[in-house]
Coordinates of N, CA, C and O in Angstrom, one line a residue:
M756 N 6.8 -150.8 -183.3 CA 5.8 -151.2 -184.2 C 6.1 -150.5 -185.6 O 6.2 -149.3 -185.6
K757 N 6.2 -151.4 -186.6 CA 6.5 -150.9 -187.9 C 5.1 -150.4 -188.6 O 4.1 -151.1 -188.4
F758 N 5.2 -149.2 -189.2 CA 4.0 -148.7 -189.8 C 3.5 -149.5 -191.0 O 4.3 -149.8 -191.9
N759 N 2.3 -149.9 -191.0 CA 1.7 -150.7 -192.1 C 0.6 -149.9 -192.7 O -0.5 -149.8 -192.2
I760 N 0.8 -149.3 -193.9 CA -0.1 -148.4 -194.5 C -1.4 -149.1 -194.9 O -2.5 -148.6 -194.8
K761 N -1.4 -150.4 -195.4 CA -2.6 -151.1 -195.7 C -3.5 -151.3 -194.5 O -4.7 -151.1 -194.5
S762 N -2.9 -151.7 -193.4 CA -3.6 -151.9 -192.2 C -4.2 -150.6 -191.7 O -5.3 -150.5 -191.2
F763 N -3.4 -149.6 -191.7 CA -3.8 -148.3 -191.3 C -5.0 -147.8 -192.1 O -6.1 -147.4 -191.5
L764 N -5.0 -147.9 -193.4 CA -6.1 -147.5 -194.2 C -7.3 -148.3 -194.0 O -8.5 -147.8 -193.9
F765 N -7.1 -149.6 -193.8 CA -8.2 -150.6 -193.5 C -9.0 -150.1 -192.3 O -10.2 -150.0 -192.3
H766 N -8.2 -149.9 -191.2 CA -8.9 -149.6 -189.9 C -9.6 -148.2 -189.9 O -10.5 -148.0 -189.2
I767 N -9.1 -147.3 -190.8 CA -9.8 -146.0 -190.9 C -11.0 -146.1 -191.8 O -12.1 -145.6 -191.5
L768 N -10.8 -146.8 -192.9 CA -11.9 -146.9 -193.9 C -13.1 -147.8 -193.5 O -14.2 -147.6 -193.9
V769 N -12.8 -148.8 -192.7 CA -13.9 -149.7 -192.3 C -15.1 -148.9 -191.6 O -16.2 -149.0 -192.1
P770 N -14.8 -148.2 -190.5 CA -15.9 -147.5 -189.9 C -16.5 -146.4 -190.8 O -17.7 -146.2 -190.9
L771 N -15.6 -145.7 -191.6 CA -16.1 -144.6 -192.5 C -17.0 -145.2 -193.6 O -18.1 -144.7 -193.8
M772 N -16.6 -146.3 -194.2 CA -17.3 -146.8 -195.3 C -18.6 -147.5 -194.9 O -19.6 -147.4 -195.5
L773 N -18.6 -148.2 -193.8 CA -19.8 -148.8 -193.3 C -20.8 -147.8 -192.9 O -22.0 -147.9 -193.2
S774 N -20.4 -146.7 -192.2 CA -21.3 -145.6 -191.9 C -21.9 -145.0 -193.1 O -23.1 -144.7 -193.2
F775 N -21.0 -144.7 -194.1 CA -21.4 -144.1 -195.3 C -22.5 -145.0 -196.1 O -23.5 -144.5 -196.5
T776 N -22.2 -146.2 -196.1 CA -23.1 -147.2 -196.8 C -24.5 -147.2 -196.1 O -25.5 -147.1 -196.8
I777 N -24.5 -147.3 -194.8 CA -25.7 -147.3 -194.1 C -26.5 -146.0 -194.3 O -27.7 -146.0 -194.5
T778 N -25.8 -144.9 -194.2 CA -26.4 -143.6 -194.4 C -27.1 -143.5 -195.8 O -28.2 -143.0 -196.0
M779 N -26.4 -144.0 -196.8 CA -26.9 -144.0 -198.2 C -28.1 -144.9 -198.4 O -29.0 -144.6 -199.2
L780 N -28.2 -145.9 -197.6 CA -29.3 -146.9 -197.7 C -30.6 -146.4 -197.0 O -31.7 -146.8 -197.3
L781 N -30.4 -145.4 -196.1 CA -31.5 -144.9 -195.3 C -32.3 -143.9 -196.1 O -31.7 -143.1 -196.9
P782 N -33.6 -143.9 -196.0 CA -34.4 -142.8 -196.7 C -34.1 -141.5 -195.9 O -33.6 -141.5 -194.8
D783 N -34.6 -140.4 -196.6 CA -34.4 -139.1 -195.9 C -35.2 -139.1 -194.6 O -36.4 -139.4 -194.5
Y784 N -34.5 -138.8 -193.5 CA -35.1 -138.9 -192.2 C -35.3 -137.5 -191.6 O -35.7 -137.4 -190.4
S785 N -35.2 -136.4 -192.3 CA -35.3 -135.1 -191.8 C -36.8 -134.9 -191.3 O -37.0 -134.2 -190.3
E786 N -37.7 -135.4 -192.1 CA -39.1 -135.2 -191.7 C -39.4 -136.0 -190.3 O -40.1 -135.4 -189.5
Y787 N -38.8 -137.1 -190.2 CA -39.0 -137.9 -189.0 C -38.4 -137.1 -187.8 O -39.0 -137.0 -186.7
L788 N -37.2 -136.6 -187.9 CA -36.6 -135.8 -186.9 C -37.4 -134.6 -186.5 O -37.5 -134.3 -185.3
Q789 N -38.0 -134.0 -187.4 CA -38.9 -132.8 -187.1 C -40.2 -133.2 -186.4 O -40.8 -132.4 -185.7
S790 N -40.6 -134.5 -186.6 CA -41.8 -134.9 -186.0 C -41.7 -135.4 -184.5 O -42.7 -135.6 -183.9
I791 N -40.5 -135.5 -184.0 CA -40.3 -136.0 -182.7 C -39.8 -134.8 -181.8 O -39.2 -133.9 -182.3
K792 N -40.1 -134.9 -180.5 CA -39.6 -134.0 -179.6 C -38.2 -134.3 -179.2 O -37.9 -135.5 -179.0
Q793 N -37.3 -133.3 -179.1 CA -35.9 -133.5 -178.8 C -35.5 -132.6 -177.7 O -35.9 -131.5 -177.6
P794 N -34.6 -133.1 -176.8 CA -34.1 -132.3 -175.7 C -33.3 -131.1 -176.1 O -33.1 -130.1 -175.5
L795 N -32.6 -131.3 -177.3 CA -31.7 -130.3 -177.8 C -31.6 -130.6 -179.3 O -31.4 -131.7 -179.7
V796 N -31.8 -129.6 -180.1 CA -31.8 -129.7 -181.6 C -30.4 -129.2 -182.0 O -30.1 -128.0 -181.9
L797 N -29.6 -130.1 -182.5 CA -28.3 -129.7 -183.1 C -28.5 -129.7 -184.6 O -29.1 -130.6 -185.2
P798 N -27.8 -128.8 -185.3 CA -27.9 -128.8 -186.8 C -27.3 -130.1 -187.3 O -26.3 -130.5 -186.7
S799 N -27.8 -130.6 -188.4 CA -27.3 -131.8 -188.9 C -25.9 -131.8 -189.3 O -25.2 -132.8 -189.3
I800 N -25.4 -130.6 -189.7 CA -24.0 -130.4 -190.0 C -23.1 -130.8 -188.9 O -22.0 -131.3 -189.2
V801 N -23.5 -130.6 -187.7 CA -22.7 -131.0 -186.5 C -22.4 -132.5 -186.6 O -21.2 -133.0 -186.5
F802 N -23.4 -133.3 -186.9 CA -23.2 -134.7 -186.9 C -22.4 -135.1 -188.2 O -21.6 -136.1 -188.1
M803 N -22.6 -134.4 -189.3 CA -21.8 -134.7 -190.5 C -20.4 -134.4 -190.3 O -19.5 -135.0 -191.0
I804 N -20.0 -133.5 -189.4 CA -18.6 -133.2 -189.2 C -18.0 -134.1 -188.1 O -16.9 -134.6 -188.2
V805 N -18.8 -134.2 -187.0 CA -18.2 -135.0 -185.8 C -18.0 -136.4 -186.1 O -17.0 -137.0 -185.8
W806 N -19.0 -137.1 -186.6 CA -18.9 -138.6 -186.8 C -17.7 -139.0 -187.6 O -17.0 -139.9 -187.2
P807 N -17.5 -138.4 -188.8 CA -16.3 -138.9 -189.6 C -15.0 -138.7 -188.8 O -14.1 -139.5 -188.8
I808 N -14.9 -137.6 -188.1 CA -13.7 -137.4 -187.3 C -13.6 -138.5 -186.2 O -12.5 -139.0 -186.0
L809 N -14.7 -138.8 -185.5 CA -14.6 -139.8 -184.5 C -14.3 -141.2 -185.1 O -13.5 -142.0 -184.5
Y810 N -14.9 -141.5 -186.3 CA -14.6 -142.8 -186.9 C -13.1 -142.9 -187.3 O -12.5 -143.9 -187.2
I811 N -12.5 -141.8 -187.7 CA -11.1 -141.8 -188.0 C -10.3 -142.0 -186.8 O -9.3 -142.8 -186.8
L812 N -10.6 -141.3 -185.7 CA -9.9 -141.5 -184.4 C -10.0 -142.9 -183.9 O -9.0 -143.5 -183.5
I813 N -11.2 -143.5 -183.9 CA -11.3 -144.9 -183.4 C -10.6 -145.9 -184.4 O -10.2 -146.9 -184.0
G814 N -10.6 -145.5 -185.7 CA -9.9 -146.4 -186.7 C -8.4 -146.4 -186.4 O -7.8 -147.4 -186.4
V815 N -7.9 -145.2 -186.1 CA -6.4 -145.1 -185.8 C -6.2 -145.9 -184.5 O -5.2 -146.6 -184.4
S816 N -7.1 -145.7 -183.5 CA -6.9 -146.4 -182.3 C -6.9 -147.9 -182.5 O -6.1 -148.7 -182.0
A817 N -7.8 -148.4 -183.3 CA -7.9 -149.9 -183.6 C -6.6 -150.3 -184.4 O -6.1 -151.4 -184.1
Y818 N -6.1 -149.5 -185.2 CA -4.8 -149.8 -185.9 C -3.7 -150.1 -184.9 O -3.0 -151.1 -185.0
F819 N -3.6 -149.2 -183.9 CA -2.5 -149.4 -182.9 C -2.7 -150.7 -182.2 O -1.7 -151.4 -181.9
I820 N -3.9 -151.1 -181.9 CA -4.2 -152.3 -181.1 C -4.0 -153.5 -182.0 O -3.3 -154.5 -181.6
D821 N -4.5 -153.5 -183.2 CA -4.5 -154.6 -184.1 C -3.0 -154.9 -184.5 O -2.7 -156.0 -184.8
N822 N -2.2 -153.9 -184.5 CA -0.8 -154.1 -185.0 C 0.2 -154.2 -183.8 O 1.4 -154.1 -184.1
S823 N -0.3 -154.3 -182.6 CA 0.6 -154.5 -181.5 C 0.9 -156.0 -181.4 O 0.2 -156.8 -181.9
N824 N 1.9 -156.3 -180.7 CA 2.2 -157.7 -180.4 C 1.7 -158.2 -179.1 O 2.1 -159.2 -178.6
N825 N 0.7 -157.5 -178.6 CA 0.1 -157.8 -177.3 C -0.8 -159.0 -177.4 O -1.6 -159.1 -178.3
K826 N -0.7 -159.9 -176.5 CA -1.5 -161.2 -176.5 C -3.0 -160.8 -176.3 O -3.9 -161.6 -176.7
N827 N -3.3 -159.7 -175.7 CA -4.7 -159.3 -175.5 C -5.4 -158.5 -176.6 O -6.6 -158.2 -176.6
S828 N -4.6 -158.2 -177.7 CA -5.1 -157.5 -178.8 C -6.3 -158.1 -179.5 O -7.3 -157.5 -179.8
P829 N -6.2 -159.4 -179.8 CA -7.4 -160.0 -180.5 C -8.7 -159.9 -179.7 O -9.7 -159.6 -180.3
K830 N -8.7 -160.1 -178.4 CA -9.9 -160.0 -177.6 C -10.4 -158.5 -177.6 O -11.6 -158.3 -177.7
A831 N -9.4 -157.6 -177.5 CA -9.8 -156.2 -177.5 C -10.4 -155.8 -178.8 O -11.4 -155.0 -178.9
M832 N -9.9 -156.3 -179.9 CA -10.4 -156.0 -181.2 C -11.8 -156.6 -181.4 O -12.7 -156.1 -182.1
K833 N -12.1 -157.8 -180.8 CA -13.4 -158.3 -180.8 C -14.4 -157.4 -180.2 O -15.5 -157.1 -180.8
Y834 N -14.1 -156.8 -179.1 CA -15.0 -155.9 -178.4 C -15.1 -154.6 -179.3 O -16.2 -154.0 -179.4
Y835 N -14.0 -154.2 -179.9 CA -14.1 -153.0 -180.8 C -15.1 -153.3 -181.9 O -15.9 -152.4 -182.2
Y836 N -15.0 -154.4 -182.6 CA -15.9 -154.7 -183.7 C -17.4 -154.9 -183.2 O -18.3 -154.5 -184.0
I837 N -17.6 -155.4 -182.1 CA -18.9 -155.5 -181.5 C -19.5 -154.1 -181.3 O -20.6 -153.8 -181.7
Q838 N -18.7 -153.2 -180.7 CA -19.2 -151.9 -180.5 C -19.4 -151.2 -181.8 O -20.4 -150.4 -181.9
L839 N -18.6 -151.4 -182.8 CA -18.8 -150.8 -184.1 C -20.1 -151.2 -184.7 O -20.8 -150.4 -185.3
F840 N -20.3 -152.5 -184.7 CA -21.6 -153.1 -185.2 C -22.8 -152.5 -184.5 O -23.8 -152.1 -185.2
I841 N -22.7 -152.4 -183.2 CA -23.8 -151.8 -182.4 C -24.0 -150.3 -182.8 O -25.1 -149.8 -183.0
N842 N -22.9 -149.6 -183.0 CA -22.9 -148.2 -183.4 C -23.7 -148.1 -184.7 O -24.6 -147.2 -184.9
L843 N -23.3 -148.9 -185.6 CA -23.9 -148.8 -187.0 C -25.3 -149.3 -187.0 O -26.1 -148.8 -187.9
S844 N -25.7 -150.1 -186.1 CA -27.1 -150.6 -186.1 C -28.1 -149.5 -185.6 O -29.3 -149.5 -185.9
Y845 N -27.5 -148.5 -184.9 CA -28.4 -147.4 -184.3 C -29.1 -146.7 -185.4 O -30.3 -146.5 -185.3
S846 N -28.4 -146.3 -186.5 CA -29.0 -145.6 -187.6 C -30.2 -146.3 -188.2 O -31.3 -145.7 -188.4
F847 N -30.1 -147.6 -188.4 CA -31.1 -148.4 -189.0 C -32.3 -148.4 -188.0 O -33.5 -148.2 -188.4
V848 N -32.1 -148.7 -186.7 CA -33.1 -148.8 -185.8 C -33.9 -147.5 -185.5 O -35.1 -147.4 -185.5
F849 N -33.1 -146.4 -185.4 CA -33.7 -145.1 -185.1 C -34.3 -144.5 -186.3 O -35.5 -144.1 -186.3
F850 N -33.5 -144.4 -187.4 CA -34.0 -143.6 -188.5 C -34.9 -144.4 -189.5 O -35.7 -143.8 -190.2
Y851 N -34.7 -145.7 -189.6 CA -35.5 -146.5 -190.5 C -36.7 -147.1 -189.8 O -37.8 -147.0 -190.3
L852 N -36.4 -147.8 -188.7 CA -37.5 -148.4 -188.0 C -38.3 -147.5 -187.1 O -39.4 -147.8 -186.6
H853 N -37.7 -146.3 -186.7 CA -38.3 -145.4 -185.8 C -38.6 -146.0 -184.5 O -39.6 -145.6 -183.8
N854 N -37.7 -146.9 -184.0 CA -38.0 -147.6 -182.8 C -37.1 -146.9 -181.7 O -35.9 -147.2 -181.5
I855 N -37.7 -145.9 -181.0 CA -37.0 -145.1 -180.0 C -36.6 -145.9 -178.8 O -35.4 -145.8 -178.4
P856 N -37.4 -146.8 -178.3 CA -36.9 -147.6 -177.1 C -35.7 -148.5 -177.4 O -34.7 -148.5 -176.6
I857 N -35.7 -149.2 -178.5 CA -34.6 -150.0 -178.9 C -33.3 -149.1 -179.2 O -32.2 -149.5 -178.8
A858 N -33.6 -148.0 -179.9 CA -32.4 -147.1 -180.2 C -31.8 -146.6 -178.9 O -30.6 -146.4 -178.8
T859 N -32.6 -146.4 -177.9 CA -32.1 -145.9 -176.6 C -31.3 -147.0 -175.9 O -30.2 -146.7 -175.4
I860 N -31.8 -148.2 -176.0 CA -31.0 -149.3 -175.4 C -29.7 -149.5 -176.2 O -28.6 -149.7 -175.6
I861 N -29.7 -149.3 -177.5 CA -28.5 -149.3 -178.3 C -27.5 -148.3 -177.8 O -26.3 -148.6 -177.7
T862 N -27.9 -147.0 -177.7 CA -27.0 -146.0 -177.3 C -26.4 -146.2 -175.9 O -25.2 -146.0 -175.7
L863 N -27.2 -146.7 -175.0 CA -26.7 -147.0 -173.6 C -25.7 -148.2 -173.7 O -24.7 -148.1 -173.0
S864 N -26.1 -149.2 -174.4 CA -25.2 -150.3 -174.6 C -23.9 -149.9 -175.3 O -22.8 -150.4 -174.9
L865 N -24.0 -149.1 -176.3 CA -22.8 -148.6 -177.0 C -21.8 -147.8 -176.0 O -20.6 -148.0 -176.1
L866 N -22.4 -147.0 -175.2 CA -21.6 -146.3 -174.2 C -20.8 -147.3 -173.3 O -19.6 -147.2 -173.1
V867 N -21.5 -148.3 -172.8 CA -20.9 -149.2 -171.9 C -19.8 -150.0 -172.6 O -18.7 -150.2 -172.1
L868 N -20.1 -150.5 -173.8 CA -19.2 -151.3 -174.6 C -18.0 -150.4 -174.9 O -16.8 -150.9 -174.9
S869 N -18.2 -149.2 -175.3 CA -17.1 -148.3 -175.6 C -16.1 -148.0 -174.5 O -14.9 -147.9 -174.7
I870 N -16.7 -147.9 -173.3 CA -15.9 -147.8 -172.1 C -15.0 -149.0 -171.9 O -13.8 -149.0 -171.5
I871 N -15.6 -150.2 -172.1 CA -14.9 -151.5 -172.0 C -13.8 -151.5 -173.0 O -12.6 -151.9 -172.7
V872 N -14.1 -151.1 -174.3 CA -13.0 -151.0 -175.3 C -11.9 -150.1 -174.9 O -10.7 -150.4 -175.0
F873 N -12.3 -148.9 -174.4 CA -11.3 -147.9 -173.9 C -10.4 -148.6 -172.9 O -9.1 -148.4 -173.0
I874 N -10.9 -149.3 -171.9 CA -10.1 -149.9 -170.8 C -9.2 -150.9 -171.4 O -8.0 -151.0 -171.1
K875 N -9.7 -151.7 -172.3 CA -8.9 -152.8 -172.9 C -7.8 -152.2 -173.8 O -6.6 -152.6 -173.8
F876 N -8.1 -151.1 -174.6 CA -7.2 -150.5 -175.4 C -6.1 -149.8 -174.6 O -4.9 -149.9 -175.0
I877 N -6.4 -149.0 -173.6 CA -5.4 -148.3 -172.9 C -4.4 -149.2 -172.2 O -3.3 -148.8 -172.0
K878 N -4.9 -150.4 -171.8 CA -3.9 -151.3 -171.2 C -2.9 -151.9 -172.2 O -1.8 -152.3 -171.8
I879 N -3.3 -151.8 -173.5 CA -2.4 -152.3 -174.5 C -1.5 -151.2 -175.1 O -0.3 -151.4 -175.3
N880 N -2.2 -150.1 -175.3 CA -1.5 -148.9 -175.9 C -2.1 -147.6 -175.5 O -3.3 -147.4 -175.8
K881 N -1.4 -146.8 -174.8 CA -1.9 -145.6 -174.2 C -2.5 -144.7 -175.3 O -3.5 -144.1 -175.1
I882 N -1.8 -144.5 -176.4 CA -2.2 -143.6 -177.4 C -3.6 -144.1 -178.0 O -4.5 -143.3 -178.2
A883 N -3.7 -145.4 -178.2 CA -5.0 -146.0 -178.7 C -6.1 -145.7 -177.7 O -7.2 -145.3 -178.1
G884 N -5.8 -145.8 -176.4 CA -6.8 -145.5 -175.4 C -7.2 -144.0 -175.4 O -8.4 -143.7 -175.4
Y885 N -6.2 -143.1 -175.5 CA -6.5 -141.7 -175.5 C -7.3 -141.3 -176.8 O -8.1 -140.4 -176.7
L886 N -7.0 -141.9 -177.9 CA -7.8 -141.6 -179.1 C -9.2 -142.0 -179.0 O -10.1 -141.5 -179.8
F887 N -9.6 -142.9 -178.1 CA -10.9 -143.4 -177.9 C -11.8 -142.4 -177.1 O -13.0 -142.4 -177.1
I888 N -11.1 -141.5 -176.3 CA -11.8 -140.6 -175.4 C -12.8 -139.7 -176.1 O -13.9 -139.6 -175.6
P889 N -12.4 -139.0 -177.2 CA -13.4 -138.1 -177.8 C -14.7 -138.9 -178.2 O -15.8 -138.3 -178.1
Y890 N -14.5 -140.1 -178.6 CA -15.7 -141.0 -179.0 C -16.6 -141.2 -177.8 O -17.8 -141.0 -177.9
I891 N -16.0 -141.5 -176.7 CA -16.8 -141.7 -175.5 C -17.5 -140.4 -175.0 O -18.7 -140.5 -174.6
L892 N -16.8 -139.3 -175.1 CA -17.4 -138.1 -174.7 C -18.6 -137.7 -175.7 O -19.6 -137.3 -175.2
W893 N -18.4 -138.0 -176.9 CA -19.5 -137.8 -177.9 C -20.7 -138.7 -177.6 O -21.9 -138.4 -177.7
L894 N -20.4 -139.9 -177.2 CA -21.4 -140.9 -176.8 C -22.2 -140.5 -175.6 O -23.4 -140.8 -175.5
L895 N -21.6 -139.7 -174.7 CA -22.3 -139.2 -173.6 C -23.3 -138.2 -174.1 O -24.5 -138.2 -173.6
I896 N -23.0 -137.3 -175.0 CA -23.9 -136.4 -175.6 C -25.0 -137.1 -176.4 O -26.2 -136.8 -176.2
A897 N -24.6 -138.1 -177.1 CA -25.6 -138.9 -177.9 C -26.6 -139.6 -176.9 O -27.8 -139.7 -177.2
N898 N -26.1 -140.1 -175.8 CA -27.0 -140.7 -174.8 C -27.9 -139.7 -174.2 O -29.1 -140.0 -174.0
Y899 N -27.4 -138.5 -173.9 CA -28.3 -137.4 -173.4 C -29.4 -137.2 -174.4 O -30.6 -137.1 -174.0
L900 N -29.1 -137.0 -175.7 CA -30.1 -136.7 -176.7 C -31.1 -137.9 -176.8 O -32.3 -137.7 -176.9
Q901 N -30.5 -139.1 -176.9 CA -31.4 -140.3 -177.1 C -32.3 -140.5 -175.9 O -33.5 -140.8 -176.1
V902 N -31.8 -140.5 -174.7 CA -32.6 -140.7 -173.5 C -33.7 -139.6 -173.4 O -34.8 -139.8 -173.1
G903 N -33.3 -138.4 -173.8 CA -34.2 -137.2 -173.8 C -35.3 -137.5 -174.8 O -36.5 -137.3 -174.5
I904 N -35.0 -138.0 -176.0 CA -36.0 -138.3 -177.0 C -36.9 -139.4 -176.5 O -38.1 -139.3 -176.7
Y905 N -36.4 -140.4 -175.8 CA -37.2 -141.5 -175.3 C -38.2 -140.9 -174.3 O -39.4 -141.2 -174.4
F906 N -37.8 -140.1 -173.4 CA -38.7 -139.6 -172.4 C -39.7 -138.5 -172.9 O -40.8 -138.4 -172.4
L907 N -39.3 -137.8 -173.9 CA -40.1 -136.7 -174.5 C -41.2 -137.3 -175.4 O -42.2 -136.7 -175.7
N908 N -40.9 -138.5 -175.9 CA -41.8 -139.1 -176.9 C -42.5 -140.4 -176.3 O -43.2 -141.1 -177.0

């Protein structure tokens, strides 16, 4: 596979820029977070560090898949973009709409979809699959937090 800088940057910047845009459109949600019961309170700096790193990793992963010559790549990329859309919808539903039940469904769905993406990616390119693992591990933590919020509130 020949390195394609434009494609590489595209795949990294798409999740980063979409996430940044959504975050900028949301009102300050710190008061909302303080008003709900949480199973574990992590400093917001943790999220501000972890999410960009994860978006870069899944972007690189998507680059490897999208630039492979595998006939299954287009279908795998469709699943990738679906999970990315669902990921980005979470912030709007949870922080703007304050809809805890739907946000919980989103996180659970995101975990399932991300595991599907991982399986599809690893069959096409091992490195792409391995790069997706930290994202899935973080989604396990996110699901613990979100399900905990659901039951506590």
